Short mmCIF file of C-alpha atoms in Angstrom, two decimals:
data_model
loop_
_atom_site.label_atom_id
_atom_site.label_comp_id
_atom_site.label_asym_id
_atom_site.label_seq_id
_atom_site.Cartn_x
_atom_site.Cartn_y
_atom_site.Cartn_z
CA MET A 1055 -74.45 15.17 -38.64
CA GLU A 1056 -73.69 16.47 -35.45
CA THR A 1057 -76.08 19.53 -34.26
CA GLN A 1058 -75.50 21.38 -31.19
CA ARG A 1059 -77.50 20.48 -28.28
CA LEU A 1060 -78.32 22.09 -25.16
CA LEU A 1061 -78.02 18.81 -23.00
CA LYS A 1062 -76.13 15.68 -23.44
CA GLU A 1063 -78.43 12.55 -23.67
CA SER A 1064 -76.50 11.13 -20.75
CA GLN A 1065 -77.62 14.33 -18.68
CA ILE A 1066 -81.05 14.26 -19.72
CA MET A 1067 -81.05 10.37 -19.07
CA LYS A 1068 -79.71 11.21 -15.57
CA ILE A 1069 -82.07 13.56 -15.24
CA HIS A 1070 -85.00 11.21 -15.90
CA TYR A 1071 -83.43 8.63 -13.27
CA ILE A 1072 -83.79 11.13 -10.38
CA THR A 1073 -87.08 12.65 -11.02
CA GLY A 1074 -88.43 9.23 -11.28
CA ILE A 1075 -86.57 8.12 -7.83
CA ALA A 1076 -87.89 11.47 -6.36
CA ALA A 1077 -91.11 11.01 -7.40
CA ILE A 1078 -91.76 8.11 -6.02
CA PHE A 1079 -91.67 9.58 -2.21
CA VAL A 1080 -93.24 12.58 -2.96
CA VAL A 1081 -96.51 11.08 -4.76
CA ALA A 1082 -96.58 8.45 -1.91
CA VAL A 1083 -97.08 11.59 0.27
CA HIS A 1084 -99.82 12.76 -1.99
CA ILE A 1085 -101.74 9.39 -1.68
CA LEU A 1086 -101.09 9.30 2.11
CA MET A 1087 -103.59 12.60 2.25
CA ARG A 1088 -106.10 10.44 1.23
CA LEU A 1089 -105.72 7.68 3.56
CA VAL A 1090 -104.89 9.91 6.86
CA VAL A 1091 -109.08 11.05 7.11
CA PRO A 1092 -112.19 9.09 6.42
CA PHE A 1093 -111.98 8.05 3.32
CA GLU A 1094 -115.41 9.66 1.79
CA SER A 1095 -114.33 13.29 3.61
CA SER A 1096 -111.10 12.90 1.73
CA LEU A 1097 -112.03 14.58 -1.25
CA ASN A 1098 -114.82 17.17 0.51
CA TYR A 1099 -113.72 20.75 -0.76
CA ASP A 1100 -113.04 22.37 2.22
CA TYR A 1101 -110.41 19.88 3.21
CA ILE A 1102 -108.54 20.21 -0.12
CA ILE A 1103 -108.64 23.97 0.19
CA ALA A 1104 -107.20 23.61 3.65
CA ASN A 1105 -104.93 21.51 2.01
CA TYR A 1106 -103.67 23.87 -0.20
CA LYS A 1107 -102.99 26.51 2.20
CA ASN A 1108 -100.49 24.36 3.98
CA ILE A 1109 -97.20 25.83 2.57
CA PHE A 1110 -95.53 22.13 2.90
CA TYR A 1111 -98.28 20.17 1.26
CA VAL A 1112 -98.21 23.27 -1.84
CA LEU A 1113 -94.29 22.44 -2.08
CA ILE A 1114 -95.27 19.02 -2.28
CA LEU A 1115 -97.60 19.32 -4.81
CA GLU A 1116 -95.19 21.64 -6.91
CA SER A 1117 -92.52 18.90 -6.63
CA ILE A 1118 -94.98 16.47 -8.25
CA LEU A 1119 -96.14 18.48 -11.27
CA VAL A 1120 -92.49 19.22 -12.18
CA LEU A 1121 -91.01 15.75 -11.07
CA ILE A 1122 -93.53 13.86 -13.11
CA SER A 1123 -93.76 16.24 -15.59
CA ILE A 1124 -90.18 16.01 -16.85
CA HIS A 1125 -90.25 12.50 -15.97
CA GLY A 1126 -93.12 11.46 -18.04
CA PHE A 1127 -92.95 13.72 -20.95
CA ASN A 1128 -89.33 12.57 -21.45
CA GLY A 1129 -90.40 9.31 -21.48
CA MET A 1130 -92.70 9.88 -24.11
CA ARG A 1131 -89.89 11.83 -26.23
CA VAL A 1132 -87.57 8.66 -26.01
CA ILE A 1133 -90.63 6.55 -26.94
CA LEU A 1134 -91.21 8.66 -29.88
CA LEU A 1135 -88.20 9.24 -30.77
CA GLU A 1136 -87.32 5.66 -31.79
CA LEU A 1137 -90.71 5.88 -34.25
CA ARG A 1138 -88.78 7.48 -36.47
CA GLN A 1139 -85.69 9.00 -37.41
CA ASN A 1140 -84.80 11.83 -39.48
CA THR A 1141 -84.19 15.38 -38.49
CA ALA A 1142 -87.58 17.07 -38.54
CA TRP A 1143 -89.63 14.28 -36.74
CA GLU A 1144 -86.71 14.95 -34.06
CA LYS A 1145 -87.50 18.86 -33.85
CA VAL A 1146 -91.24 18.36 -33.93
CA ILE A 1147 -90.95 15.87 -31.52
CA THR A 1148 -88.46 17.85 -29.04
CA VAL A 1149 -90.33 20.93 -29.40
CA ILE A 1150 -93.92 19.76 -29.24
CA THR A 1151 -92.50 17.60 -25.64
CA ILE A 1152 -90.80 20.54 -23.93
CA SER A 1153 -93.78 22.38 -24.66
CA SER A 1154 -95.95 20.32 -23.52
CA MET A 1155 -94.27 19.59 -20.13
CA ILE A 1156 -93.91 23.53 -19.69
CA ALA A 1157 -97.42 24.36 -20.36
CA LEU A 1158 -98.47 21.51 -18.17
CA ILE A 1159 -96.15 22.82 -15.03
CA ALA A 1160 -97.48 26.26 -15.73
CA TYR A 1161 -101.55 25.07 -15.78
CA GLY A 1162 -100.60 23.02 -12.81
CA THR A 1163 -98.95 25.96 -11.02
CA ARG A 1164 -101.74 28.28 -11.56
CA THR A 1165 -104.13 25.60 -9.84
CA ILE A 1166 -101.86 25.76 -6.49
CA ILE A 1167 -101.44 29.24 -6.79
CA LEU A 1168 -105.12 30.24 -6.97
CA ALA A 1169 -106.32 27.52 -4.55
CA ASN A 1170 -103.64 28.76 -2.28
CA GLY A 1171 -105.54 32.33 -2.46
CA MET A 1172 -108.79 31.04 -1.87
CA MET B 1381 -73.08 1.42 -46.10
CA ALA B 1382 -73.61 -0.74 -49.48
CA GLU B 1383 -76.33 -0.02 -51.85
CA ILE B 1384 -79.26 -1.59 -51.58
CA ASP B 1385 -82.37 -1.61 -54.41
CA ARG B 1386 -85.02 -2.26 -51.40
CA PRO B 1387 -86.56 0.05 -48.91
CA ILE B 1388 -84.55 -0.05 -45.97
CA ARG B 1389 -87.28 -0.53 -43.31
CA ASN B 1390 -88.22 -3.96 -45.07
CA ASN B 1391 -88.24 -6.74 -42.67
CA PHE B 1392 -88.16 -4.72 -39.63
CA GLU B 1393 -90.26 -5.46 -36.63
CA GLY B 1394 -91.78 -2.48 -35.79
CA LEU B 1395 -94.23 -1.67 -33.37
CA ARG B 1396 -95.36 -5.42 -33.86
CA GLY B 1397 -92.36 -6.20 -32.30
CA TRP B 1398 -92.76 -3.52 -29.00
CA LEU B 1399 -96.44 -4.99 -28.76
CA LYS B 1400 -95.69 -8.65 -28.67
CA PRO B 1401 -93.42 -9.25 -25.93
CA SER B 1402 -94.21 -13.19 -25.93
CA GLY B 1403 -91.46 -15.85 -25.96
CA TYR B 1404 -88.26 -13.60 -25.12
CA GLY B 1405 -88.49 -14.07 -21.14
CA TRP B 1406 -89.90 -12.02 -18.29
CA GLU B 1407 -87.62 -9.21 -18.87
CA ARG B 1408 -89.19 -8.49 -22.39
CA VAL B 1409 -92.75 -8.56 -20.38
CA SER B 1410 -91.43 -6.25 -17.62
CA TYR B 1411 -89.91 -3.68 -20.52
CA TRP B 1412 -93.34 -3.87 -22.11
CA PHE B 1413 -95.65 -3.33 -19.07
CA GLN B 1414 -93.14 -0.43 -18.35
CA ARG B 1415 -93.64 1.55 -21.87
CA LEU B 1416 -97.46 0.57 -21.29
CA THR B 1417 -97.84 2.04 -17.50
CA GLY B 1418 -95.65 4.89 -18.26
CA VAL B 1419 -97.82 5.93 -21.36
CA PHE B 1420 -101.05 5.30 -19.60
CA LEU B 1421 -99.70 7.25 -16.53
CA LEU B 1422 -98.61 10.11 -18.36
CA ILE B 1423 -102.16 10.56 -19.96
CA TYR B 1424 -103.81 10.34 -16.52
CA PHE B 1425 -101.65 12.39 -15.00
CA ILE B 1426 -102.53 15.42 -17.74
CA GLY B 1427 -106.29 14.46 -17.02
CA HIS B 1428 -105.57 14.55 -13.12
CA ILE B 1429 -104.05 17.96 -13.25
CA TYR B 1430 -106.97 19.35 -15.37
CA GLU B 1431 -109.21 17.59 -13.00
CA THR B 1432 -107.84 19.10 -10.10
CA SER B 1433 -108.04 22.60 -11.30
CA THR B 1434 -112.02 22.54 -11.29
CA ILE B 1435 -111.37 23.62 -7.78
CA VAL B 1436 -110.45 27.09 -8.45
CA ASN B 1437 -113.96 27.55 -10.18
CA GLY B 1438 -115.73 26.89 -6.60
CA LEU B 1439 -117.41 24.36 -4.56
CA ASN B 1440 -120.00 23.68 -7.53
CA ALA B 1441 -117.44 22.96 -10.02
CA TRP B 1442 -115.42 20.60 -7.83
CA GLU B 1443 -118.81 19.05 -7.07
CA SER B 1444 -119.70 18.18 -10.37
CA PHE B 1445 -116.53 16.90 -11.68
CA LEU B 1446 -116.77 14.78 -8.73
CA GLU B 1447 -119.83 13.07 -9.84
CA LEU B 1448 -118.00 12.21 -12.94
CA THR B 1449 -115.10 10.61 -11.13
CA GLN B 1450 -116.79 9.09 -8.31
CA THR B 1451 -118.64 6.23 -9.86
CA VAL B 1452 -117.86 2.84 -10.41
CA TRP B 1453 -115.89 3.42 -13.96
CA GLY B 1454 -114.03 6.27 -12.10
CA HIS B 1455 -113.20 3.84 -9.32
CA LEU B 1456 -111.98 1.12 -11.75
CA PHE B 1457 -110.11 3.34 -13.36
CA LEU B 1458 -108.42 4.80 -10.19
CA ILE B 1459 -107.40 1.14 -9.19
CA ALA B 1460 -105.96 0.37 -12.92
CA VAL B 1461 -104.12 3.67 -12.04
CA ILE B 1462 -102.83 2.61 -8.74
CA GLY B 1463 -101.80 -0.79 -10.34
CA ALA B 1464 -99.99 0.97 -12.75
CA SER B 1465 -98.10 3.32 -10.80
CA THR B 1466 -96.84 0.47 -8.15
CA PHE B 1467 -95.59 -1.63 -11.19
CA HIS B 1468 -93.92 1.14 -12.75
CA SER B 1469 -92.44 2.76 -9.83
CA ALA B 1470 -91.02 -0.80 -8.53
CA ASN B 1471 -90.24 -2.22 -11.90
CA GLY B 1472 -88.25 1.52 -12.30
CA ILE B 1473 -86.20 0.95 -8.87
CA ARG B 1474 -85.15 -2.60 -10.69
CA LEU B 1475 -84.14 -1.07 -13.98
CA ILE B 1476 -82.33 2.02 -12.19
CA PHE B 1477 -80.19 -1.07 -10.08
CA THR B 1478 -79.35 -2.47 -13.39
CA HIS B 1479 -78.77 0.49 -15.40
CA VAL B 1480 -75.74 1.11 -12.78
CA GLY B 1481 -74.55 -2.33 -13.17
CA ILE B 1482 -75.91 -4.18 -10.16
CA GLY B 1483 -77.44 -7.49 -9.87
CA LEU B 1484 -76.09 -8.24 -12.89
CA GLY B 1485 -73.33 -10.93 -12.13
CA THR B 1486 -69.92 -10.41 -13.53
CA PRO B 1487 -68.47 -11.16 -16.36
CA GLY B 1488 -66.48 -14.53 -16.66
CA ARG B 1489 -65.44 -17.14 -19.29
CA PRO B 1490 -69.18 -18.56 -20.69
CA ASP B 1491 -69.73 -22.01 -21.01
CA TYR B 1492 -72.10 -24.46 -22.11
CA PRO B 1493 -75.12 -24.22 -22.00
CA TYR B 1494 -74.64 -20.32 -22.04
CA ASN B 1495 -77.23 -19.29 -20.10
CA PRO B 1496 -76.61 -15.33 -19.86
CA SER B 1497 -75.61 -14.12 -15.93
CA SER B 1498 -77.54 -10.80 -16.57
CA LEU B 1499 -81.08 -12.63 -17.05
CA ASN B 1500 -80.95 -14.53 -13.62
CA TYR B 1501 -82.79 -14.81 -10.48
CA ARG B 1502 -82.70 -11.43 -9.03
CA GLN B 1503 -83.99 -9.65 -12.28
CA LYS B 1504 -86.90 -12.03 -12.52
CA SER B 1505 -87.60 -11.86 -8.75
CA GLY B 1506 -87.65 -8.07 -9.09
CA ILE B 1507 -89.95 -8.63 -11.57
CA TRP B 1508 -92.33 -10.46 -9.68
CA ILE B 1509 -92.22 -8.48 -6.72
CA ALA B 1510 -93.44 -5.57 -9.14
CA LEU B 1511 -96.35 -7.58 -10.18
CA ILE B 1512 -97.21 -8.71 -6.83
CA LEU B 1513 -96.73 -5.30 -4.94
CA SER B 1514 -99.01 -3.69 -8.01
CA ALA B 1515 -101.65 -6.80 -7.25
CA ALA B 1516 -101.48 -5.92 -3.65
CA ALA B 1517 -101.68 -2.27 -3.96
CA MET B 1518 -105.10 -3.01 -6.58
CA TYR B 1519 -106.56 -5.12 -4.17
CA TYR B 1520 -106.22 -2.84 -1.38
CA GLY B 1521 -107.22 0.30 -3.59
CA PHE B 1522 -110.08 -2.19 -4.47
CA ASN B 1523 -111.23 -2.60 -0.65
CA VAL B 1524 -111.00 1.17 0.23
CA LEU B 1525 -112.95 2.29 -2.91
CA PHE B 1526 -115.44 -0.13 -2.87
CA GLY B 1527 -115.42 -1.00 0.61
CA GLU B 1528 -117.62 1.32 2.22
CA MET C 678 -86.65 -45.45 -32.68
CA SER C 679 -83.63 -47.30 -33.27
CA ILE C 680 -80.52 -45.27 -35.22
CA ASN C 681 -79.93 -48.54 -37.29
CA ASP C 682 -83.81 -48.83 -38.44
CA ASN C 683 -84.16 -47.50 -41.98
CA LYS C 684 -87.40 -48.63 -42.89
CA ILE C 685 -89.12 -46.10 -40.11
CA GLU C 686 -88.10 -42.80 -40.83
CA ASP C 687 -89.57 -39.86 -39.05
CA LYS C 688 -90.68 -37.18 -41.07
CA ILE C 689 -90.77 -33.32 -40.70
CA LYS C 690 -92.65 -30.68 -42.16
CA LEU C 691 -90.05 -27.74 -43.24
CA LYS C 692 -92.13 -24.64 -44.19
CA VAL C 693 -89.83 -22.28 -45.84
CA TYR C 694 -90.06 -18.53 -46.43
CA ARG C 695 -89.73 -17.85 -50.00
CA GLU C 696 -89.41 -13.83 -51.70
CA ASN C 697 -87.42 -12.55 -54.66
CA ARG C 698 -87.74 -9.05 -54.84
CA ARG C 699 -85.68 -8.83 -58.06
CA GLU C 700 -88.69 -11.01 -59.67
CA ASN C 701 -91.10 -8.79 -57.71
CA SER C 702 -92.88 -12.39 -56.74
CA LYS C 703 -94.76 -12.26 -53.55
CA SER C 704 -93.40 -13.78 -50.57
CA HIS C 705 -94.77 -17.32 -49.61
CA TYR C 706 -94.01 -20.42 -47.74
CA ASP C 707 -93.27 -23.47 -49.43
CA SER C 708 -93.28 -26.95 -47.19
CA PHE C 709 -91.25 -29.85 -47.77
CA GLU C 710 -91.40 -33.41 -46.05
CA VAL C 711 -87.76 -34.01 -44.43
CA PRO C 712 -86.39 -37.39 -43.32
CA TYR C 713 -84.80 -36.58 -39.75
CA LYS C 714 -83.08 -38.54 -37.00
CA ARG C 715 -82.56 -37.39 -33.27
CA TRP C 716 -79.74 -35.60 -34.47
CA THR C 717 -80.24 -33.75 -37.37
CA THR C 718 -80.55 -30.03 -37.06
CA VAL C 719 -82.39 -27.40 -39.20
CA LEU C 720 -79.60 -26.88 -41.55
CA ASP C 721 -79.33 -30.27 -42.26
CA ALA C 722 -83.17 -30.39 -43.01
CA LEU C 723 -82.95 -26.96 -45.18
CA LEU C 724 -79.61 -28.79 -47.52
CA HIS C 725 -81.37 -32.20 -47.90
CA VAL C 726 -84.23 -30.02 -49.35
CA LYS C 727 -81.97 -28.04 -51.09
CA ASN C 728 -80.19 -31.06 -52.51
CA TYR C 729 -82.82 -33.57 -53.39
CA VAL C 730 -86.20 -30.92 -53.39
CA ASP C 731 -85.95 -27.61 -54.33
CA PRO C 732 -81.96 -26.36 -55.08
CA SER C 733 -83.39 -22.76 -55.76
CA ILE C 734 -83.63 -22.14 -51.71
CA ALA C 735 -81.15 -19.35 -50.93
CA ILE C 736 -79.61 -20.06 -47.47
CA ARG C 737 -76.09 -18.83 -45.68
CA TYR C 738 -74.21 -21.35 -43.93
CA SER C 739 -70.42 -22.10 -43.67
CA CYS C 740 -69.01 -23.62 -40.49
CA ARG C 741 -71.94 -26.09 -39.33
CA MET C 742 -71.00 -26.06 -35.92
CA ALA C 743 -72.25 -22.14 -34.57
CA SER C 744 -68.59 -20.56 -34.69
CA CYS C 745 -69.04 -18.40 -38.11
CA GLY C 746 -72.60 -16.85 -37.20
CA SER C 747 -73.83 -16.83 -40.90
CA CYS C 748 -77.08 -19.46 -40.67
CA GLY C 749 -79.04 -17.07 -38.29
CA MET C 750 -82.41 -17.29 -39.20
CA LYS C 751 -86.00 -17.33 -37.64
CA ILE C 752 -87.39 -20.69 -36.68
CA ASN C 753 -90.81 -21.00 -35.53
CA GLY C 754 -90.63 -17.18 -34.96
CA PHE C 755 -87.49 -17.18 -32.57
CA PRO C 756 -83.89 -16.23 -33.53
CA ARG C 757 -81.43 -19.17 -33.73
CA LEU C 758 -78.81 -20.37 -35.55
CA ALA C 759 -80.21 -23.32 -37.79
CA CYS C 760 -76.78 -25.61 -37.73
CA TYR C 761 -77.10 -25.08 -33.45
CA THR C 762 -81.01 -25.90 -33.50
CA LYS C 763 -81.80 -29.78 -33.33
CA ILE C 764 -85.08 -30.45 -35.17
CA SER C 765 -85.93 -32.62 -31.97
CA GLU C 766 -85.31 -30.09 -29.77
CA LEU C 767 -87.97 -27.98 -31.25
CA GLU C 768 -90.97 -30.31 -30.51
CA THR C 769 -93.49 -29.39 -32.87
CA SER C 770 -94.41 -31.14 -35.97
CA THR C 771 -94.03 -28.44 -38.29
CA ILE C 772 -90.85 -25.87 -38.42
CA GLU C 773 -91.23 -22.52 -39.67
CA CYS C 774 -88.23 -21.02 -41.24
CA GLU C 775 -88.21 -17.44 -41.86
CA PRO C 776 -85.39 -14.75 -42.44
CA LEU C 777 -83.86 -13.23 -39.46
CA GLY C 778 -85.96 -10.11 -38.15
CA ASN C 779 -84.95 -6.51 -38.24
CA PHE C 780 -82.34 -7.36 -41.23
CA PRO C 781 -83.62 -6.31 -45.33
CA VAL C 782 -84.35 -9.41 -47.13
CA ILE C 783 -82.20 -10.42 -50.13
CA ARG C 784 -83.99 -13.38 -50.96
CA ASP C 785 -85.46 -16.45 -49.59
CA LEU C 786 -83.39 -16.63 -45.94
CA VAL C 787 -80.79 -14.54 -46.79
CA THR C 788 -80.47 -10.76 -45.58
CA ASP C 789 -78.52 -7.95 -45.62
CA PHE C 790 -75.93 -7.29 -43.06
CA SER C 791 -74.85 -3.84 -44.46
CA LEU C 792 -76.43 -1.55 -41.57
CA PHE C 793 -75.44 -4.35 -38.69
CA TYR C 794 -71.34 -3.91 -40.06
CA LYS C 795 -71.89 -0.48 -40.10
CA HIS C 796 -73.07 -0.04 -36.60
CA HIS C 797 -70.08 -2.50 -35.68
CA LYS C 798 -67.61 -0.22 -37.86
CA SER C 799 -69.19 2.96 -36.11
CA ILE C 800 -68.37 1.92 -32.77
CA GLN C 801 -64.02 1.76 -34.08
CA PRO C 802 -63.96 -2.15 -32.66
CA TYR C 803 -60.12 -2.53 -32.52
CA ILE C 804 -57.43 -1.44 -29.62
CA GLN C 805 -56.55 2.16 -29.66
CA ASN C 806 -53.33 2.65 -28.02
CA THR C 807 -51.23 5.82 -29.05
CA GLU C 808 -47.84 4.69 -27.55
CA ASN C 809 -45.58 3.11 -30.30
CA VAL C 810 -45.22 -0.39 -29.61
CA GLU C 811 -41.70 -0.88 -31.46
CA THR C 812 -39.93 2.11 -31.76
CA ALA C 813 -37.24 2.83 -34.64
CA VAL C 814 -35.18 4.53 -32.09
CA GLU C 815 -34.84 2.44 -29.16
CA GLU C 816 -35.17 -0.85 -31.40
CA LYS C 817 -37.25 -2.47 -28.48
CA THR C 818 -40.54 -4.67 -28.82
CA TYR C 819 -43.30 -3.94 -25.82
CA SER C 820 -46.24 -6.69 -24.76
CA TYR C 821 -49.05 -5.30 -22.73
CA TYR C 822 -49.37 -7.41 -19.59
CA GLN C 823 -52.76 -8.41 -18.49
CA THR C 824 -53.86 -10.31 -15.48
CA PRO C 825 -56.24 -13.12 -15.79
CA GLN C 826 -58.76 -10.95 -14.21
CA GLU C 827 -58.46 -8.23 -16.38
CA VAL C 828 -58.79 -10.48 -19.14
CA ASP C 829 -62.20 -12.08 -17.60
CA LYS C 830 -63.40 -8.25 -17.80
CA TYR C 831 -64.03 -8.58 -21.12
CA LEU C 832 -63.43 -11.97 -22.61
CA GLN C 833 -66.74 -13.13 -23.02
CA PHE C 834 -67.81 -10.13 -25.40
CA SER C 835 -64.69 -11.22 -27.38
CA TYR C 836 -66.46 -14.36 -28.27
CA CYS C 837 -69.11 -12.76 -30.58
CA ILE C 838 -69.49 -14.33 -33.88
CA LYS C 839 -71.34 -11.31 -35.40
CA CYS C 840 -74.63 -14.36 -35.84
CA GLY C 841 -77.08 -10.96 -35.95
CA LEU C 842 -79.27 -12.63 -33.55
CA CYS C 843 -79.04 -10.18 -30.70
CA TYR C 844 -79.93 -7.76 -33.57
CA SER C 845 -83.23 -9.44 -34.31
CA ALA C 846 -84.19 -9.95 -30.96
CA CYS C 847 -83.80 -6.78 -29.91
CA PRO C 848 -87.30 -4.16 -29.60
CA THR C 849 -85.41 -0.83 -30.29
CA VAL C 850 -83.50 -1.96 -32.97
CA GLY C 851 -86.93 -3.00 -34.62
CA THR C 852 -88.30 0.98 -34.79
CA ASP C 853 -84.74 2.73 -34.61
CA LEU C 854 -82.45 2.35 -37.56
CA ARG C 855 -79.67 4.62 -35.83
CA PHE C 856 -79.65 2.33 -32.60
CA PRO C 857 -76.05 0.56 -32.87
CA GLY C 858 -77.66 -2.73 -31.26
CA PRO C 859 -76.97 -4.67 -28.66
CA GLN C 860 -73.93 -6.30 -30.94
CA ALA C 861 -72.24 -3.05 -31.12
CA LEU C 862 -72.53 -1.92 -27.95
CA ALA C 863 -71.24 -5.04 -26.30
CA GLN C 864 -68.34 -4.65 -28.81
CA LEU C 865 -67.54 -1.51 -27.51
CA TYR C 866 -67.53 -2.63 -23.92
CA ARG C 867 -65.34 -5.17 -24.85
CA TYR C 868 -62.92 -2.32 -25.97
CA TYR C 869 -63.26 0.01 -23.31
CA ALA C 870 -62.88 -2.51 -20.76
CA ASP C 871 -59.72 -4.18 -22.52
CA THR C 872 -56.84 -2.48 -20.22
CA ARG C 873 -54.83 -2.05 -23.60
CA ASP C 874 -57.20 0.35 -25.08
CA GLU C 875 -56.83 4.03 -24.63
CA SER C 876 -59.36 5.88 -25.94
CA LYS C 877 -61.62 7.96 -23.95
CA LYS C 878 -63.60 9.06 -26.97
CA ARG C 879 -65.44 5.83 -26.99
CA LEU C 880 -68.20 6.81 -24.79
CA ASN C 881 -68.96 9.94 -26.72
CA ILE C 882 -69.78 7.61 -29.75
CA VAL C 883 -73.07 6.66 -28.12
CA ASP C 884 -74.01 9.35 -25.88
CA ASP C 885 -76.44 10.26 -28.18
CA ARG C 886 -80.39 10.26 -28.56
CA HIS C 887 -80.15 6.84 -30.55
CA GLY C 888 -77.06 5.70 -28.71
CA ILE C 889 -76.72 3.74 -25.26
CA TRP C 890 -79.82 5.24 -23.59
CA ARG C 891 -82.37 3.69 -25.98
CA CYS C 892 -81.41 0.40 -24.67
CA HIS C 893 -84.07 -0.08 -22.16
CA PHE C 894 -82.70 -3.84 -20.60
CA ALA C 895 -85.47 -5.80 -22.36
CA GLY C 896 -82.52 -8.96 -22.24
CA SER C 897 -83.99 -10.31 -25.38
CA CYS C 898 -79.88 -10.11 -27.05
CA SER C 899 -78.86 -11.79 -24.31
CA LYS C 900 -81.67 -14.70 -24.27
CA VAL C 901 -80.80 -15.80 -27.57
CA CYS C 902 -77.50 -15.17 -28.02
CA PRO C 903 -75.38 -18.60 -28.66
CA LYS C 904 -72.50 -18.13 -27.70
CA GLY C 905 -72.87 -16.57 -24.16
CA VAL C 906 -72.08 -13.35 -24.58
CA ASP C 907 -74.60 -11.67 -22.98
CA PRO C 908 -74.71 -8.58 -24.56
CA ALA C 909 -77.40 -7.09 -22.41
CA LEU C 910 -74.66 -7.30 -19.03
CA GLY C 911 -71.87 -5.52 -21.39
CA ILE C 912 -74.23 -2.53 -22.14
CA GLN C 913 -75.28 -2.28 -18.48
CA LEU C 914 -71.81 -2.46 -17.05
CA LEU C 915 -71.01 0.26 -19.76
CA ARG C 916 -73.59 2.57 -19.02
CA SER C 917 -72.64 2.49 -15.62
CA TYR C 918 -69.50 3.79 -16.66
CA MET C 919 -71.15 6.47 -18.52
CA LEU C 920 -73.63 7.40 -15.33
CA GLY C 921 -70.12 7.65 -13.25
CA VAL C 922 -71.12 5.18 -11.14
CA SER C 923 -68.40 2.84 -11.80
CA LYS C 924 -65.49 5.09 -10.95
CA ASN C 925 -62.88 4.98 -14.29
CA ASN C 926 -61.10 1.59 -12.13
CA LYS C 927 -60.50 0.91 -15.73
CA LYS C 928 -56.38 0.24 -15.63
CA GLN C 929 -53.81 0.79 -18.31
CA ALA C 930 -51.83 -2.52 -19.48
CA GLU C 931 -48.58 -2.18 -18.10
CA LYS C 932 -45.69 -2.25 -20.97
CA ILE C 933 -43.27 -4.82 -20.70
CA GLU C 934 -40.22 -5.04 -22.78
CA VAL C 935 -40.24 -8.36 -24.70
CA ASN C 936 -36.95 -9.87 -25.65
CA LEU C 937 -36.82 -11.61 -29.11
CA ASP C 938 -33.37 -12.70 -29.24
#
């Protein structure tokens, strides 16, 4: 029962590995932002807003959002696909994980854009 | 497939097989941790995206959310996240190497006691390094969060 | 304990899982006291029970020397071959024998291997070579030339006895019935790495949602394999081909003419 798929599983897993590796670097930068200032002031409102106005940091945040969403939700899809094997379950899981991924990216991007404009 | 007159999932290990990694060595334990930390980090990530979105509602919204997270339990939770992400990343790097066939040894002619070359000291030390890095990161995080 | 001393016999308690779905009986464990010596295997103990105590126990066995793969079962919770496991090496006073996990139970310790064989068949476990070895026109016979190094690339995977222990140990098989299992995937690598095999389509068989990508290198398959096949190694090497990392350094075997005269 072969159905046409948008991406072969090998392509999806290549994306999974690449997003995983890339995410390590950008998340490391994100964590460092809390460690290069005195810790108490690292969550200060003005400091955070100033970060959001820095275009490079905005790109880093957007990268984290996209990379981790893809990696995380694909991982969840893999775990859930292993639990049951029927067409209905697989369709539901695929739809839910892709739509959750898009929704989370959209919501996070909204935060970044709004904060950048503040 | 042969006709069988019993439910097909009869005697399958199921979720219990996933949740009970003992007896099969460190690689199985690391598979278990990788899954647990992955799911945990995904849940944290979703919460984090929501948490950080409060900043667009202004200073008061941000400060009131900080009151929720900058607590002892919040800090402990963050330490768990630090540990989970360090383990997941370090072990993930080890897994990517194995998935491309590096660090597994080469096929040969098996002889008694038939020790598998893929479950070698490189894999076990990779897992141990991931666990130690994770513990070290949690210790560092503890010092930063509770050390002031 | 001297092996000539017949008066003092070491005894072990053997707990055997009993189930008969046709009779709709509830599953339970039967316990037996079995004498043993330093070299007694679990299979010997089970056959002792079958011969002298309870002949109704259903077990599969054949060669008694870890060559046929028939006597796979869970011994103290771990998949092993009964003929290859000495009671003395288990170092417990009670030995629990259960049917192999991830296989439907037929009766007692006998399990249904249909799905296992179906997965094995699905990966086309035979050499695929489109060239005619014997041609009527030329009336010549050819053979395929392989260096020892080329043979070493797949030899250990050809030692698989299809005992099912790896399939039982695999965590993915426990939930995913469509996953081929470590045995089938390792056999796919065995044929893919064989220079006599020409098939380029083999990899597509397992490039699937429930194929090779659902292996996460938990390594349990290699841990339990009694023949040193190391299926985990085969699967990761196969994956390296599928990721395009191992450039297809797979040569085709040289065809040489064989003179039968």
